[in-house]
Amino acid sequence: MSDRREANLLLLFITVLVLLNYPLLSLVDRQDRWLGFPALYFYLFFVWLGLIVAVALVVRKRKK
Amino acid sequence: MHTPDSAAKVLIVDDEPNIVVALEFLLQREAYQVQKAYNGVQALELAAAFLPDIIVLDVMMPGMDGFEVARRVRQMEALEMTKIVFLTAKGTQRDKEAGYSSGGEYYLIKPFDNEVFVNTINEIMAYG
Amino acid sequence: MALSLIVLCSLAYVMLLFYIAWRVDFSAVRGKSPVNNAYVYALSLAVYCTAWTFFGSVGRATTGGLSFLGVYLGPSLLAPLWFVLLRKMILISKNQRITSIADFISSRYGKSATLGVIVTVIAVLGIVPYISIQLKAVMFGINTLTHFGQAAPAPPAELWLDGGFWVTVAMAMFTAFFGTRKLDPNERHEGLVAAVAFESMVKLGAFLAVGLYVTFGLYNGFDDLFTQAQVHEATHKMFSLQDSGITPFSWNMLMILSLFAIMLLPRQFHIAVVENTSPRHIARAMWVFPLYLLLINIFVFPVALAGKMNFAANIHPDTYVLSLPLANGANWLALLAFIGGFSAATSMIVVEATALSIMFSNHIVVPLLIKTRSFGQGKDLVSGAHRLLDIRRVSILFILFMAYLYQRSVGSTYDLVSVGLISFTAAAQLAPAFIGAMYWKRATHQGAVAGLATGFLVWAYCLPIPSMAQAGIVSRDFIDHGLWGISALKPYALFGFSGVDPVSHAAFWSLLLNTWVYAIVSINTKPSTLNLTQADLFVNIHKYISWQDTDILKREAKIGDLKNMLDRFLGETRTLALFREYETNNGVSLTNHQVAQADLVNFVETQLSGAIGAASARLVMDSIVKEEPITLDEVMRILEQTREAVEYSRVMVEKNTELKTLTLQLTAANEQLKNLDRLKADFITTVTHELRTPVTSIRSLTKILLDYRSELSEEKIQEYLQILVGESDRISRLINQVLDLEKIQSESIAPEALQSVDMEALVSRTATGMEQLFREKEVAFSVQNDVPGACEVQGDYDRLVQVVSNLLSNALKFVPQGSGWVKARLFHQNGFLHLQILDNGPGIPPEKQAMIFEKFTQLSRRDTGKPQGSGLGLFITKTIVEQHGGLLRVDSKIGEGAMFEVRLPLDRFAKSTFAAAKN
């Protein structure tokens, strides 16, 4: 179980590492507005929140 | 503080009934579901039926020793997620290595400290 | 706003913190630590957010757009890996009693004093700028509140007239109060952690209040603010990294730097590892801490935009958090914001200075004092513990004063974040040696020293030294033309790499060269023995998690010496308590004249490490401990750990053919010696194991009775006590028999003990002595004597009694209750007197028959499955019979009982057989 959890967390790290760096970042580095927020601002906080939720889901206690 | 999952199951394997008495008390106190076996053969039978989350395993037992029990547990698909904690008076580095290579994840040495034992079990349950 | 009001509020706030710390320490002493909680742990980790976050991020956003977020995205990104990484750090540190990051690195590379010094120097020099910006933030916070809209007054030349000086002094006292009240070998400060967690809530609350006020009070929500800002010429560019002039390279470097900083900044290591109460808290902190970072950053960008749109250049962007409320008349909100920033600054200073002072005193001051023999030696010392605390306090004062001087001379010309990043880059230098410590076994002490030194020099040359030049302290010639006029050595464009900001540039070169040197030196140097064992301990910590068996190096010392030494560092009360703890834990009693064995020596060293660091402890211990030569076995084990070493020895042997024969001879001789030793060692191992089993249940059940008596029913208590009595009996039986055995084995039969013994009389008399036992079990006993004439042999009467009584009680043990019988038969055959003891027990399976005469073999009783006795009885019996030149054998079939037969030579053979037995 913990092996799978560790692997998931590592994958999460790599995924977010890619999402938060160039070249992907250059796609959203624009003067656009999304839902009223600046595109980049929206994107960074959205990925950030996603990371937090994902970590919380992965480490939550095992229930059977 | 920590409360174990209500369904968490522990199988105690030791040929010394008095040690089993102590271990059983400590684990039940933490609300674990406990089963006991006094030798290797009995342990394997019980493990297959009970599907414990953790097996607390003595090494020096008449008949099949703990290392052999661990090896066989590791071959059982249904017990893939089961963690094995050796609890034994054999404390040399070589013994430990034998323990790890037979498929055990943790190695505690007798005489053990109640708190250390309980913490180890709780921690395994907390981290999976 | 009046200065007195600000000072009063700050003081009230500080008093509140003292109160919290005091309450928590008080309940911690009573065993109920409120700090032992995952949320408190996550909040205390938020000490990461300092005045930099509170004031500086806003300022940074006005020039670098959203790039300020990299500093928080890095740590959040790393959080998923904490599950493995931070856990490992904590396990290692608890196992080794590590108290700082310098301790961590120096321990790993063979408890090296040199490395301790290097890491401490990097940490102290590297972090000084970081502390300086906290002092600066508090000072300009006060200035903004008191002189809003006016130019800040220049600091007066006299120290005591400068407000900053007094802020520094106050901070030093504050830190000393929290960090150096008591000397705890684990360096745990519950009160401090609680106060820091509380401060984290205050700064978050304060910042959110300002953010909400600006976004929803001054503007009509996010949409309104962003729409206005996007078309405003002063803020338009801030919406995009590219337009703000942030290159992908500097974004990536910033992320890497902050990713390292969260692990390596001394205060983060201190809170995350040293103050950690349980590794169980990691899982929750992994998402709560990033969530905290996210929340505190939501309004940074809006506030920066609003400030930039509303203020001209005369208001410094670092002060927007205060200026925006002030300009709109919300003075109380400004004061709250100041308290938030103040709490961010104080928590950083307190934890950082405490962590640095631990390193500074353990790795620099104490080793120096030990070397110069002015500490821990001599008799006129008042108390080592007090002196140690004084050293800590002076260290704190020293560090804060350096920060103050830095701020006064250099820091004032830069904004907060630029200065802070200098420190981040310094902390990142520890990364290669630190990560390698946990995952690269081959890394050596020399590699770590070389890598760290390289990284540090490149860092110093590229960041702080040029910044001093900018401030006019040193000539700025080398910035423009390179050192000695070599253009490849320009500190902002090393080797011609230009066009990036100084921090990314310095981070790139320093980390690259640092890692490269670390790797190449490690690969090409040979680690010391201690380095090897420590490397294994760090990299494979999971092997050691349950037990500390680090005593590969055997060491001894007089217990009195150990006590005296510990006295000097921990004080007498603490020392006595520790020795008592050791005595109870190990069931021994220690006197001053005894020689302490390796595990006690290690125990003392670990305690000492907690107080003064591993390297210093090692130095101190060396002075009184005499190291035993390591045995060949141990050397071999260590050698096996590196292929290289084995390879080396093989080549040596091959090269030297002469040596080869010599080696063979030596090996043979050694083999003989080892065989002798092994017999003895086997015996000791088995006895120890046999003792451990009852001790295990006794220890556990006693503790259960002690701790949970109230939860147990009367019957349970009875049951447990019964077990305790039984197990104690088992131990005393074993001890008696071991003593018997020891005596019997060590002494052959003395000639004066030899006498004519009438065996029939002996058997009858022994049986009579056991009559009670026979009667209880209703077992019939009879003797049949077929010997013509006197039934005599030459022998030691007492020992022969032991033979007979062992055999009789053995038989008695296995025969059934009520229907059992035991018979003795005596007869002559082939010049031997035969004594047979027969029973109608369950019999012994053939495969067990050879085994039962071995030491510690027990046969289970069928009915209970429970063995009785120690397993030594038959071995003793056999030994005695053989000492008499006789023979003991068994004959049995399952279900048909057992027959033990003793053959003793009749007196005419006595002389020759004794001689044979002796040889």
Coordinates of C-alpha atoms in Angstrom, one line a residue, chain C residues 42-487:
Chain C
A42 CA 2.0 22.6 10.0
L43 CA 1.4 26.1 11.4
S44 CA 4.9 26.1 13.0
L45 CA 6.4 25.2 9.6
A46 CA 4.8 28.4 8.4
V47 CA 7.7 30.2 10.1
Y48 CA 8.8 30.0 6.5
C49 CA 6.7 33.1 5.9
T50 CA 8.6 36.0 7.2
A51 CA 8.6 39.8 6.8
W52 CA 9.7 39.0 3.3
T53 CA 6.3 37.4 2.6
F54 CA 4.4 40.0 4.5
F55 CA 5.9 43.2 3.1
G56 CA 8.5 42.1 0.6
S57 CA 6.3 40.0 -1.8
V58 CA 4.1 43.0 -2.5
G59 CA 7.2 45.0 -3.3
R60 CA 8.6 42.3 -5.5
A61 CA 5.3 42.0 -7.4
T62 CA 5.5 45.6 -8.5
T63 CA 8.7 44.9 -10.4
G64 CA 8.6 41.1 -11.1
G65 CA 4.9 40.5 -11.5
L66 CA 3.8 37.1 -10.3
S67 CA 7.4 35.8 -10.0
F68 CA 7.3 36.3 -6.2
L69 CA 5.0 33.1 -6.2
G70 CA 8.0 30.9 -7.1
V71 CA 9.2 31.2 -3.5
Y72 CA 6.0 29.5 -2.3
L73 CA 5.3 27.2 -5.2
G74 CA 8.7 25.5 -4.7
P75 CA 8.0 24.3 -1.1
S76 CA 4.4 23.3 -2.1
L77 CA 5.8 21.3 -4.9
L78 CA 8.2 19.5 -2.7
A79 CA 5.5 18.7 -0.1
P80 CA 4.4 15.4 -1.8
L81 CA 8.0 14.1 -1.3
W82 CA 8.0 14.8 2.4
F83 CA 6.3 11.5 2.9
V84 CA 9.6 9.9 2.1
L85 CA 12.2 12.6 2.5
L86 CA 11.2 14.5 5.6
R87 CA 10.3 11.2 7.3
K88 CA 13.8 9.9 6.6
M89 CA 15.3 13.1 7.9
I90 CA 13.4 12.8 11.1
L91 CA 14.1 9.1 11.6
I92 CA 17.8 9.7 11.2
S93 CA 17.8 12.7 13.4
K94 CA 15.9 11.1 16.2
N95 CA 18.1 8.0 16.0
Q96 CA 21.3 10.1 16.1
R97 CA 20.0 12.9 18.4
I98 CA 20.8 15.4 15.7
T99 CA 20.1 19.0 16.8
S100 CA 20.9 21.1 13.7
I101 CA 21.6 20.9 10.0
A102 CA 25.3 21.3 10.7
D103 CA 25.1 18.4 13.1
F104 CA 23.2 16.4 10.5
I105 CA 25.9 16.8 7.8
S106 CA 28.8 16.5 10.1
S107 CA 27.4 13.3 11.6
R108 CA 26.9 11.7 8.3
Y109 CA 30.4 12.2 7.1
G110 CA 32.1 10.6 10.1
K111 CA 31.1 13.0 12.8
S112 CA 33.5 15.5 11.3
A113 CA 34.4 18.6 13.2
T114 CA 35.6 20.3 10.1
L115 CA 32.3 19.9 8.3
G116 CA 30.4 21.1 11.4
V117 CA 32.5 24.3 11.2
I118 CA 32.0 24.8 7.5
V119 CA 28.3 24.3 7.5
T120 CA 27.9 26.6 10.5
V121 CA 30.0 29.3 8.8
I122 CA 27.9 29.0 5.6
A123 CA 24.7 29.1 7.6
V124 CA 25.6 32.0 9.8
L125 CA 27.2 34.2 7.1
G126 CA 24.5 33.2 4.6
I127 CA 21.5 33.8 6.9
V128 CA 22.7 37.2 8.3
P129 CA 21.3 39.1 5.4
Y130 CA 18.0 37.3 5.8
I131 CA 17.8 38.3 9.5
S132 CA 18.8 41.8 8.6
I133 CA 15.7 42.3 6.4
Q134 CA 13.5 41.3 9.3
L135 CA 15.1 44.0 11.4
K136 CA 14.7 46.4 8.5
A137 CA 11.0 45.5 8.1
V138 CA 10.2 46.2 11.7
M139 CA 12.1 49.5 11.6
F140 CA 10.5 50.8 8.4
G141 CA 7.1 49.5 9.7
I142 CA 7.5 51.8 12.6
N143 CA 8.7 54.6 10.4
T144 CA 5.8 54.3 8.0
L145 CA 3.2 54.3 10.9
T146 CA 4.8 57.3 12.6
H147 CA 5.9 59.4 9.5
F148 CA 3.5 58.3 6.8
G149 CA 4.0 60.3 3.6
Q150 CA 7.3 61.8 4.8
A151 CA 10.8 60.8 3.8
A152 CA 12.3 58.3 6.2
P153 CA 14.9 59.9 8.5
A154 CA 18.5 58.9 7.9
P155 CA 19.8 56.6 10.8
P156 CA 21.8 58.7 13.2
A157 CA 25.5 58.0 13.5
E158 CA 25.4 57.1 17.2
L159 CA 24.3 53.6 17.8
W160 CA 22.2 54.2 20.9
L161 CA 20.1 56.9 19.1
D162 CA 19.2 54.5 16.3
G163 CA 15.8 52.8 16.7
G164 CA 17.1 49.9 14.8
F165 CA 19.7 49.2 17.4
W166 CA 17.1 49.0 20.1
V167 CA 14.9 46.8 18.0
T168 CA 17.9 44.5 17.6
V169 CA 18.6 44.4 21.3
A170 CA 14.9 43.7 22.1
M171 CA 14.9 40.9 19.5
A172 CA 18.0 39.4 21.1
M173 CA 16.5 39.4 24.5
F174 CA 13.3 37.9 23.1
T175 CA 15.1 35.1 21.4
A176 CA 17.3 34.4 24.4
F177 CA 14.1 34.0 26.5
F178 CA 12.5 31.5 24.1
G179 CA 15.6 29.6 22.9
T180 CA 17.9 29.4 25.9
R181 CA 15.8 28.9 29.0
K182 CA 16.8 25.3 29.5
L183 CA 19.3 23.0 28.1
D184 CA 17.4 20.1 26.6
P185 CA 19.5 17.3 25.0
N186 CA 16.9 17.0 22.3
E187 CA 16.8 20.8 21.7
R188 CA 13.0 20.7 22.0
H189 CA 11.3 23.9 22.9
E190 CA 7.5 23.3 23.1
G191 CA 6.8 26.9 24.2
L192 CA 8.6 28.3 21.3
V193 CA 6.8 26.1 18.8
A194 CA 3.4 27.0 20.3
A195 CA 4.3 30.7 20.1
V196 CA 5.5 30.3 16.5
A197 CA 2.3 28.5 15.5
F198 CA 0.2 31.2 17.1
E199 CA 2.2 33.9 15.2
S200 CA 1.5 32.1 12.0
M201 CA -2.2 32.5 12.6
V202 CA -1.8 36.2 13.5
K203 CA 0.2 37.0 10.3
L204 CA -2.2 35.1 8.1
G205 CA -5.2 36.8 9.7
A206 CA -3.6 40.2 9.4
F207 CA -2.7 39.8 5.8
L208 CA -6.1 38.5 4.8
A209 CA -7.7 41.5 6.6
V210 CA -5.6 43.9 4.6
G211 CA -6.3 42.0 1.4
L212 CA -10.0 41.9 1.9
Y213 CA -10.0 45.6 2.8
V214 CA -8.1 46.6 -0.3
T215 CA -10.0 44.3 -2.7
F216 CA -13.5 44.7 -1.4
G217 CA -13.3 48.0 0.5
L218 CA -11.2 50.2 -1.8
Y219 CA -12.3 48.3 -4.9
N220 CA -15.5 46.4 -5.8
G221 CA -13.9 43.0 -5.7
F222 CA -11.3 41.2 -7.8
D223 CA -12.9 41.9 -11.2
D224 CA -13.0 45.6 -10.6
L225 CA -9.5 45.8 -9.3
F226 CA -8.0 43.6 -12.1
T227 CA -9.9 45.4 -14.8
Q228 CA -8.7 48.8 -13.6
A229 CA -5.1 47.6 -13.2
Q230 CA -4.9 45.9 -16.6
V231 CA -5.5 49.2 -18.4
H232 CA -3.3 51.3 -16.0
E233 CA 0.0 52.0 -17.5
A234 CA 1.9 51.5 -14.2
T235 CA 0.5 48.0 -13.6
H236 CA -0.2 46.7 -17.1
K237 CA 3.1 44.9 -17.3
M238 CA 2.7 43.1 -14.0
F239 CA 0.1 40.8 -15.5
S240 CA 2.7 38.8 -17.4
L241 CA 6.1 37.4 -16.4
Q242 CA 7.5 38.1 -19.8
D243 CA 6.4 41.7 -19.8
S244 CA 7.9 42.1 -16.2
G245 CA 11.2 41.0 -17.6
I246 CA 11.3 37.6 -15.8
T247 CA 13.1 35.0 -17.9
P248 CA 12.2 31.3 -17.8
F249 CA 15.7 30.7 -16.5
S250 CA 15.3 32.9 -13.4
W251 CA 11.8 31.5 -12.8
N252 CA 13.3 28.0 -12.7
M253 CA 16.2 28.9 -10.5
L254 CA 13.9 30.7 -8.1
M255 CA 11.8 27.5 -7.9
I256 CA 14.9 25.3 -7.3
L257 CA 16.2 27.7 -4.6
S258 CA 13.0 27.8 -2.7
L259 CA 12.6 24.0 -3.0
F260 CA 15.9 23.6 -1.3
A261 CA 15.3 26.4 1.2
I262 CA 12.3 24.7 2.7
M263 CA 14.5 21.8 3.7
L264 CA 17.8 23.5 4.4
L265 CA 17.2 26.8 6.0
P266 CA 18.4 26.3 9.6
R267 CA 15.1 27.4 11.0
Q268 CA 13.1 25.1 8.7
F269 CA 15.3 22.2 9.6
H270 CA 14.9 23.1 13.3
I271 CA 11.1 23.2 13.2
A272 CA 10.5 20.4 10.7
V273 CA 13.0 17.9 12.2
V274 CA 14.3 18.9 15.6
E275 CA 11.1 20.1 17.1
N276 CA 9.0 17.4 15.4
T277 CA 7.1 15.5 18.0
S278 CA 6.0 12.5 15.9
P279 CA 6.6 11.5 12.3
R280 CA 2.9 10.9 12.1
H281 CA 2.2 14.6 11.7
I282 CA 4.0 14.7 8.4
A283 CA 1.0 13.3 6.4
R284 CA -1.3 16.1 7.4
A285 CA 1.3 18.9 7.2
M286 CA 1.9 17.8 3.6
W287 CA -1.3 19.5 2.5
V288 CA -2.0 21.9 5.4
F289 CA 1.3 23.8 5.0
P290 CA 0.9 24.4 1.2
L291 CA -2.7 25.5 1.9
Y292 CA -1.3 28.0 4.3
L293 CA 1.1 29.3 1.7
L294 CA -1.7 29.6 -0.8
L295 CA -3.9 31.5 1.5
I296 CA -1.3 34.0 2.6
N297 CA -0.4 34.7 -1.1
I298 CA -3.9 35.2 -2.5
F299 CA -4.0 39.0 -1.9
V300 CA -0.4 39.8 -2.5
F301 CA -0.9 40.5 -6.1
P302 CA -4.1 42.6 -5.7
V303 CA -2.5 44.7 -2.9
A304 CA 0.6 45.3 -5.1
L305 CA -1.6 46.4 -8.0
A306 CA -3.7 48.7 -5.8
G307 CA -0.5 50.3 -4.3
K308 CA 1.1 50.8 -7.6
M309 CA -2.0 52.5 -9.0
N310 CA -2.5 54.7 -6.1
F311 CA 1.0 55.8 -5.0
A312 CA 3.8 57.7 -6.6
A313 CA 7.5 56.6 -6.3
N314 CA 8.0 58.3 -2.9
I315 CA 6.1 55.4 -1.2
H316 CA 8.3 52.3 -1.2
P317 CA 6.3 49.3 -2.5
D318 CA 7.6 47.2 0.4
T319 CA 5.3 49.3 2.6
Y320 CA 2.1 49.1 0.6
V321 CA 0.5 46.7 3.2
L322 CA 0.7 49.6 5.7
S323 CA 0.4 52.5 3.3
L324 CA -2.9 51.5 1.7
P325 CA -4.9 51.4 4.9
L326 CA -3.1 54.6 6.3
A327 CA -3.8 56.6 3.1
N328 CA -7.4 55.7 3.4
G329 CA -7.7 56.5 7.1
A330 CA -7.9 52.9 8.4
N331 CA -5.3 53.5 11.1
W332 CA -6.4 50.6 13.2
L333 CA -6.1 48.2 10.2
A334 CA -2.6 49.6 9.6
L335 CA -1.7 48.9 13.2
L336 CA -3.1 45.3 12.9
A337 CA -1.1 44.9 9.7
F338 CA 2.0 46.1 11.5
I339 CA 1.5 43.5 14.2
G340 CA 1.1 40.9 11.5
G341 CA 4.4 41.9 10.0
F342 CA 6.0 42.2 13.4
S343 CA 4.9 38.6 14.2
A344 CA 6.3 37.4 10.9
A345 CA 9.6 39.0 11.6
T346 CA 9.8 37.9 15.3
S347 CA 9.0 34.3 14.6
M348 CA 11.6 34.2 11.9
I349 CA 14.3 35.8 14.1
V350 CA 13.6 33.8 17.2
V351 CA 13.7 30.4 15.5
E352 CA 16.5 31.2 13.1
A353 CA 18.7 32.7 15.8
T354 CA 18.0 29.8 18.1
A355 CA 18.9 27.3 15.4
L356 CA 22.0 29.2 14.5
S357 CA 23.1 29.7 18.1
I358 CA 22.9 25.9 18.6
M359 CA 25.1 25.4 15.6
F360 CA 27.4 28.2 16.5
S361 CA 28.0 27.1 20.1
N362 CA 28.1 23.3 19.3
H363 CA 30.4 23.4 16.3
I364 CA 32.6 26.5 16.8
V365 CA 32.7 27.7 20.4
V366 CA 32.6 24.5 22.3
P367 CA 35.2 22.7 20.2
L368 CA 37.5 25.7 20.5
L369 CA 37.1 25.7 24.3
I370 CA 37.7 22.0 24.5
K371 CA 40.8 22.3 22.4
T372 CA 42.2 25.1 24.5
R373 CA 41.3 23.0 27.6
S374 CA 39.3 25.7 29.1
F375 CA 36.0 23.9 29.1
G376 CA 34.9 20.6 30.6
Q377 CA 38.3 20.2 32.3
G378 CA 39.7 21.3 35.6
K379 CA 37.8 21.6 38.9
D380 CA 37.0 25.2 39.2
L381 CA 34.1 25.1 36.8
V382 CA 30.9 26.3 38.2
S383 CA 28.5 24.5 36.0
G384 CA 28.9 23.4 32.4
A385 CA 25.2 23.6 31.7
H386 CA 25.1 27.3 32.7
R387 CA 28.1 28.1 30.7
L388 CA 26.6 26.4 27.7
L389 CA 23.5 28.5 27.9
D390 CA 25.6 31.6 28.3
I391 CA 27.5 30.7 25.2
R392 CA 24.2 30.3 23.4
R393 CA 23.0 33.7 24.6
V394 CA 26.2 35.4 23.5
S395 CA 25.9 33.6 20.1
I396 CA 22.4 35.0 19.6
L397 CA 23.6 38.5 20.4
F398 CA 26.5 38.1 18.1
I399 CA 24.4 36.9 15.2
L400 CA 21.7 39.6 15.6
F401 CA 24.3 42.3 15.9
M402 CA 26.0 41.1 12.7
A403 CA 22.5 41.3 11.0
Y404 CA 22.1 44.8 12.3
L405 CA 25.5 45.9 11.0
Y406 CA 24.7 44.3 7.6
Q407 CA 21.4 46.1 7.5
R408 CA 23.0 49.4 8.4
S409 CA 25.7 49.2 5.8
V410 CA 24.4 47.1 2.9
G411 CA 20.8 46.2 3.4
S412 CA 19.4 49.7 3.2
T413 CA 20.2 50.0 -0.5
Y414 CA 18.2 47.0 -1.5
D415 CA 14.6 45.9 -1.3
L416 CA 13.7 43.0 1.0
V417 CA 13.4 40.2 -1.4
S418 CA 16.7 40.8 -3.2
V419 CA 18.5 40.6 0.1
G420 CA 16.5 37.5 1.2
L421 CA 17.4 35.7 -2.0
I422 CA 21.1 36.1 -1.2
S423 CA 20.4 33.9 1.9
F424 CA 18.4 31.4 -0.1
T425 CA 21.3 30.9 -2.4
A426 CA 23.6 30.4 0.5
A427 CA 21.3 27.8 2.1
A428 CA 21.0 25.9 -1.2
Q429 CA 24.8 25.3 -1.1
L430 CA 24.1 22.6 1.6
A431 CA 21.8 20.7 -0.8
P432 CA 24.3 18.4 -2.5
A433 CA 26.0 17.3 0.7
F434 CA 22.7 17.0 2.4
I435 CA 20.8 15.0 -0.2
G436 CA 23.9 12.9 -0.8
A437 CA 24.0 12.2 2.9
M438 CA 20.7 10.4 2.8
Y439 CA 20.9 8.7 -0.6
W440 CA 24.5 8.3 -1.8
K441 CA 26.5 5.9 0.4
R442 CA 29.6 6.5 -1.5
A443 CA 29.8 10.2 -0.7
T444 CA 32.8 11.0 1.4
H445 CA 33.9 13.5 4.0
Q446 CA 36.4 15.0 1.6
G447 CA 33.8 15.3 -1.1
A448 CA 31.4 17.2 1.2
V449 CA 34.1 19.5 2.4
A450 CA 35.3 20.3 -1.1
G451 CA 31.8 20.8 -2.5
L452 CA 30.6 23.0 0.3
A453 CA 33.7 25.1 0.2
T454 CA 33.5 25.6 -3.6
G455 CA 29.8 26.5 -3.5
F456 CA 30.3 28.9 -0.6
L457 CA 33.2 30.7 -2.3
V458 CA 31.4 31.0 -5.6
W459 CA 28.3 32.3 -3.7
A460 CA 30.3 34.8 -1.7
Y461 CA 32.1 36.1 -4.8
C462 CA 28.9 36.4 -6.9
L463 CA 26.4 37.8 -4.4
P464 CA 27.4 39.4 -1.0
I465 CA 30.8 40.7 -2.0
P466 CA 29.5 42.6 -5.0
S467 CA 26.6 43.9 -3.0
M468 CA 29.1 45.3 -0.5
A469 CA 30.9 46.9 -3.4
Q470 CA 27.6 48.5 -4.6
A471 CA 27.2 49.8 -1.1
G472 CA 30.6 51.3 -1.3
I473 CA 32.4 49.2 1.3
V474 CA 34.9 47.6 -1.1
S475 CA 36.0 48.9 -4.5
R476 CA 33.6 48.1 -7.3
D477 CA 36.3 47.7 -9.9
F478 CA 36.1 43.9 -10.0
I479 CA 32.4 44.0 -10.8
D480 CA 32.9 45.9 -14.0
H481 CA 36.2 44.4 -15.2
G482 CA 36.5 41.1 -13.3
L483 CA 39.0 40.2 -10.6
W484 CA 42.6 41.1 -11.7
G485 CA 41.1 42.5 -14.8
I486 CA 40.1 39.0 -16.1
S487 CA 36.7 39.5 -17.7

